[in-house]
Tab-separated table of C-alpha atoms in Angstrom:
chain	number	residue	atom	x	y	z
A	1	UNK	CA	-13.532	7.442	16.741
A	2	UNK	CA	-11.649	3.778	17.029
A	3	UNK	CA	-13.537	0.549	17.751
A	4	UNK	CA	-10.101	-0.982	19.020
A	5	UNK	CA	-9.339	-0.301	22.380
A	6	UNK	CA	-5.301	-0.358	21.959
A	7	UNK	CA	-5.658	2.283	18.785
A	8	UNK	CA	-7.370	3.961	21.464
A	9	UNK	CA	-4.931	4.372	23.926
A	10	UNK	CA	-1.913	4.998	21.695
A	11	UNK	CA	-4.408	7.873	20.230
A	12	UNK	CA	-5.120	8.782	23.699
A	13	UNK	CA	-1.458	9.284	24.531
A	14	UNK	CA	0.244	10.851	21.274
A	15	UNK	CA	-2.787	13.405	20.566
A	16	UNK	CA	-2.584	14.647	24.644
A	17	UNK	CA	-6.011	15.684	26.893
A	18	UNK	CA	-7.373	18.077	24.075
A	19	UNK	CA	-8.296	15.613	22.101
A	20	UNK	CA	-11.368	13.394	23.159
A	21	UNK	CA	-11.159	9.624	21.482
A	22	UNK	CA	-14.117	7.823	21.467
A	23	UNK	CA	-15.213	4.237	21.350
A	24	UNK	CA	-16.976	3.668	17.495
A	25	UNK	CA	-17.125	2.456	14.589
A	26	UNK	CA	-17.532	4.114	11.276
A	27	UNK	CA	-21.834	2.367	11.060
A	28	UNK	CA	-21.710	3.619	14.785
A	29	UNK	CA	-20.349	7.346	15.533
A	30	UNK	CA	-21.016	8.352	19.214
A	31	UNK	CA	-21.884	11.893	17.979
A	32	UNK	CA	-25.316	13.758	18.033
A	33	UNK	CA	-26.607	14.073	14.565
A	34	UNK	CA	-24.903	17.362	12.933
A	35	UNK	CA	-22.109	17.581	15.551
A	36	UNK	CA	-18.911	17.375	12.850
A	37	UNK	CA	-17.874	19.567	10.052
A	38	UNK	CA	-15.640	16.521	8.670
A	39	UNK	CA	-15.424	13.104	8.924
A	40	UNK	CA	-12.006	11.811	7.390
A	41	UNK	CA	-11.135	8.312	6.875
A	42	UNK	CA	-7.984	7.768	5.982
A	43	UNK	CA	-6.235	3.396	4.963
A	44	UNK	CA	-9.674	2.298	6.527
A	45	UNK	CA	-12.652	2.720	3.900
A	46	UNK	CA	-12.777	-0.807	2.173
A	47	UNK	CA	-13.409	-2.676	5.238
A	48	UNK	CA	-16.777	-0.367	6.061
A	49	UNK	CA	-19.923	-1.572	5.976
A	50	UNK	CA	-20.418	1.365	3.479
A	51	UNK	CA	-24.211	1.951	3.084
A	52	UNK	CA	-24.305	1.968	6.819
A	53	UNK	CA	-21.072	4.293	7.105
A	54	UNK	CA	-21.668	6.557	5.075
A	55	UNK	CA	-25.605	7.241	6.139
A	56	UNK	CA	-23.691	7.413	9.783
A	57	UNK	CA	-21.135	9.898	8.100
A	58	UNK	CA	-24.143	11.919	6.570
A	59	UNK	CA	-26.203	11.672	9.952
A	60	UNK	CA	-23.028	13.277	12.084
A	61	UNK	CA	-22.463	15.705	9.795
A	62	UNK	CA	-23.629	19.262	9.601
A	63	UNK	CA	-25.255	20.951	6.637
A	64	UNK	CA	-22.806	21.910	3.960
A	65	UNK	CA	-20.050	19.500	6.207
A	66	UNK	CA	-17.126	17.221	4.321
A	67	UNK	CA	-15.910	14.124	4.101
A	68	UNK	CA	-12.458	12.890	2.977
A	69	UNK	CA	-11.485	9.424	2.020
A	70	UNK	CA	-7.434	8.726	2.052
A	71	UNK	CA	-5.341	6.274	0.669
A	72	UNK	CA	-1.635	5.851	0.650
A	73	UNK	CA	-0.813	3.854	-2.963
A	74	UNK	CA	2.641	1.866	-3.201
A	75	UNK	CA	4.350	3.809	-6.717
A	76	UNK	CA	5.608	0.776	-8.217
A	77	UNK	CA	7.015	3.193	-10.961
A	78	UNK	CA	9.640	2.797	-8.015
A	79	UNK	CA	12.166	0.088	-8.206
A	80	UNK	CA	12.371	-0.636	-4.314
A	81	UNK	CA	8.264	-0.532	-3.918
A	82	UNK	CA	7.946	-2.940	-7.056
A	83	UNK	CA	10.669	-5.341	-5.266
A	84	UNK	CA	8.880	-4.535	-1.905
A	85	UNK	CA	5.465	-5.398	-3.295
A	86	UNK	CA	6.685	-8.483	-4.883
A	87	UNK	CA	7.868	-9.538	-1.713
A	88	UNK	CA	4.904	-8.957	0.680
A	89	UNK	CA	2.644	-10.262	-2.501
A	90	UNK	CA	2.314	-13.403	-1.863
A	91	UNK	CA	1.512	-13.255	1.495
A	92	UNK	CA	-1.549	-11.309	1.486
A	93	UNK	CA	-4.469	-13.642	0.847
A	94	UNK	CA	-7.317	-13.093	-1.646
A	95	UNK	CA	-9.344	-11.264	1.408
A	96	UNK	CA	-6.605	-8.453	1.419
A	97	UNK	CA	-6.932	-6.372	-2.149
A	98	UNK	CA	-3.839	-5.200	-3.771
A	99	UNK	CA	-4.322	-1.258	-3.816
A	100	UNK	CA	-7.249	-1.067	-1.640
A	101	UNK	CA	-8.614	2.387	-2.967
A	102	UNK	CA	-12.255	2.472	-3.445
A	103	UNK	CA	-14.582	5.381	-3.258
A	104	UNK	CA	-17.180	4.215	-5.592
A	105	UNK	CA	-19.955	3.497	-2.734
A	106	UNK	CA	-19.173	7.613	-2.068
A	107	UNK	CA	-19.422	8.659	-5.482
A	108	UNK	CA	-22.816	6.994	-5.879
A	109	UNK	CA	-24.272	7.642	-2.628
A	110	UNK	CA	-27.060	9.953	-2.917
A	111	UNK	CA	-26.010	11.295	0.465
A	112	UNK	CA	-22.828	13.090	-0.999
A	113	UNK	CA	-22.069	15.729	-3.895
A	114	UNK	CA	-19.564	17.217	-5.426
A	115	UNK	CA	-17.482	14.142	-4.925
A	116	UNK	CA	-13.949	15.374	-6.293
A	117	UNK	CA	-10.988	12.820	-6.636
A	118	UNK	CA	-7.002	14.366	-6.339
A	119	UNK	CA	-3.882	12.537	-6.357
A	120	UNK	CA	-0.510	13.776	-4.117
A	121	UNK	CA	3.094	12.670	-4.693
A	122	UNK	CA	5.130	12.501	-1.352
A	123	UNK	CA	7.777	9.978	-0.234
A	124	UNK	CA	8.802	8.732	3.423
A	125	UNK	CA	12.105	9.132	4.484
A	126	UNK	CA	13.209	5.624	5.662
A	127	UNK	CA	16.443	3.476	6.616
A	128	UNK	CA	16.442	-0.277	6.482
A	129	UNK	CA	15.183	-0.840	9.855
A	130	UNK	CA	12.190	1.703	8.852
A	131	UNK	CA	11.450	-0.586	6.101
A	132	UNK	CA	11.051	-3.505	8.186
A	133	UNK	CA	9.110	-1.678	10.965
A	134	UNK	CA	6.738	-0.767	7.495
A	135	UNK	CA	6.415	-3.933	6.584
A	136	UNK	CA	5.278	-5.681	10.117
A	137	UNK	CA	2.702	-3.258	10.568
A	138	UNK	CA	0.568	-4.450	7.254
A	139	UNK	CA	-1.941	-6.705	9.079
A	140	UNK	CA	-1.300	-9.950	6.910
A	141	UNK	CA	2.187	-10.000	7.711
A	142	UNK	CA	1.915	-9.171	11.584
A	143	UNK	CA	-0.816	-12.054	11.678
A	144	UNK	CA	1.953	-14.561	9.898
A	145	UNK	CA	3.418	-17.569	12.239
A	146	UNK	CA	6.736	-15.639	13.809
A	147	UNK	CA	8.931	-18.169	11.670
A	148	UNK	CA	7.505	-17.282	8.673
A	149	UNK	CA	7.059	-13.358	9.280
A	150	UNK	CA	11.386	-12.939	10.691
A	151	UNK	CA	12.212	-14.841	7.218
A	152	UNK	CA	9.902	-12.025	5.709
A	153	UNK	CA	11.192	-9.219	7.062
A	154	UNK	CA	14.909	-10.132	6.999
A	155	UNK	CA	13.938	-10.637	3.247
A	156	UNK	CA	12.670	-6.841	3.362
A	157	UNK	CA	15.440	-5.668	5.222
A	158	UNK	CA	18.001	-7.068	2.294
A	159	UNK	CA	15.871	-4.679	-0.260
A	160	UNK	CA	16.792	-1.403	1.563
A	161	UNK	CA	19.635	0.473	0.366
A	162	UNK	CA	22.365	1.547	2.905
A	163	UNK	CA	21.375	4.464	4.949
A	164	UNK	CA	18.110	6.965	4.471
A	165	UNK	CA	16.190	6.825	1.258
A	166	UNK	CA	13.021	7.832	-0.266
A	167	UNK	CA	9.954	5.630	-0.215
A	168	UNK	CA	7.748	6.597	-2.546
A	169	UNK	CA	3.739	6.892	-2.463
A	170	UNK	CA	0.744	8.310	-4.162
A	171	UNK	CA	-1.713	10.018	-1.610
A	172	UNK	CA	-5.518	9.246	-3.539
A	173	UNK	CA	-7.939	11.771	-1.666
A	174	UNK	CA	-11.794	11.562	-2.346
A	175	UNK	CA	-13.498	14.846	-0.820
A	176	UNK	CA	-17.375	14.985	-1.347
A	177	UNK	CA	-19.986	17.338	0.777
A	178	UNK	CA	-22.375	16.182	2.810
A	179	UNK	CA	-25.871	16.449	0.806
A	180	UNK	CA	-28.377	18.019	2.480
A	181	UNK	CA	-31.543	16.618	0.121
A	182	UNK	CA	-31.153	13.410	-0.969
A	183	UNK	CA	-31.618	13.292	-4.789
């Protein structure tokens, strides 16, 4: 389910013919009511309507059916992220949060239960040209005059170290199952 019709098509192509895409949003799944045994969201959450989501994610969903909630955290125990945060930083806007992990409108939604939080290390292999290509795909830099966003990312570029290296992250995952009386 994507509500842009771009996402759509890229989805479309990389995922191949088995998979159907669908026009949605996460307050509007085209699915009959108990059609899904999961609904994962993954880098998306914070900018739901979440009431309305996650009473859609509840309606979709068949008895005893999941939901996950993803986020991929910058470890700024890591000097490169730290420099790499500091960098993209100011550029963000007060409408953009810093670490945008929130699960709290799951874990007191009466819909859900057994909400369980766990946290993954993993790292993405990257060379300096992967680094830039990371950076100009966070929406507040892609959105920045083209002046502005090249000074950016040649700035980013001058962080990476010469060849491949490791790019560290912490994967947050929030699992919770779908409650079949409200409480």
């Amino acid at each position: 389910v994507e509500p842009v019709p771009g996402m759509r098509a890229v989805l479309s192509r990389e995922l191949g013919a088995e998979i159907e895409v669908v026009d949605g949003t996460a307050e509007r799944i085209p699915l009959v009511a108990g059609a899904a045994d999961a609904v994962t969201v993954a880098q998306a959450f914070h900018w739901f309507d979440h009431p309305r989501a996650l009473a859609e994610m509840h309606r979709v969903l068949r008895p005893g059916g999941g939901v996950a909630l993803i986020w991929n955290v910058r470890d700024e125990n890591d000097p490169l992220h730290r420099a790499y945060a500091s960098a993209i930083r100011p550029y963000r806007g007060g409408a953009y949060p810093e670490q945008q992990v929130y699960a709290g409108a799951l874990v007191e939604s009466e819909l859900f239960e057994a909400v369980e939080e766990r946290e993954f290390r993993h790292v993405q292999l990257l060379d300096a040209d992967g680094l830039v290509a990371r950076a100009a795909s966070v929406s507040f830099i892609a959105s920045l005059p083209e002046g502005e966003r090249a000074s950016l990312l040649e700035r980013v570029r001058a962080l990476a170290p010469a060849g491949e290296f490791e790019f560290p992250y912490v994967t947050k995952v929030f699992t919770a199952l779908r409650q079949n009386r409200p409480r």
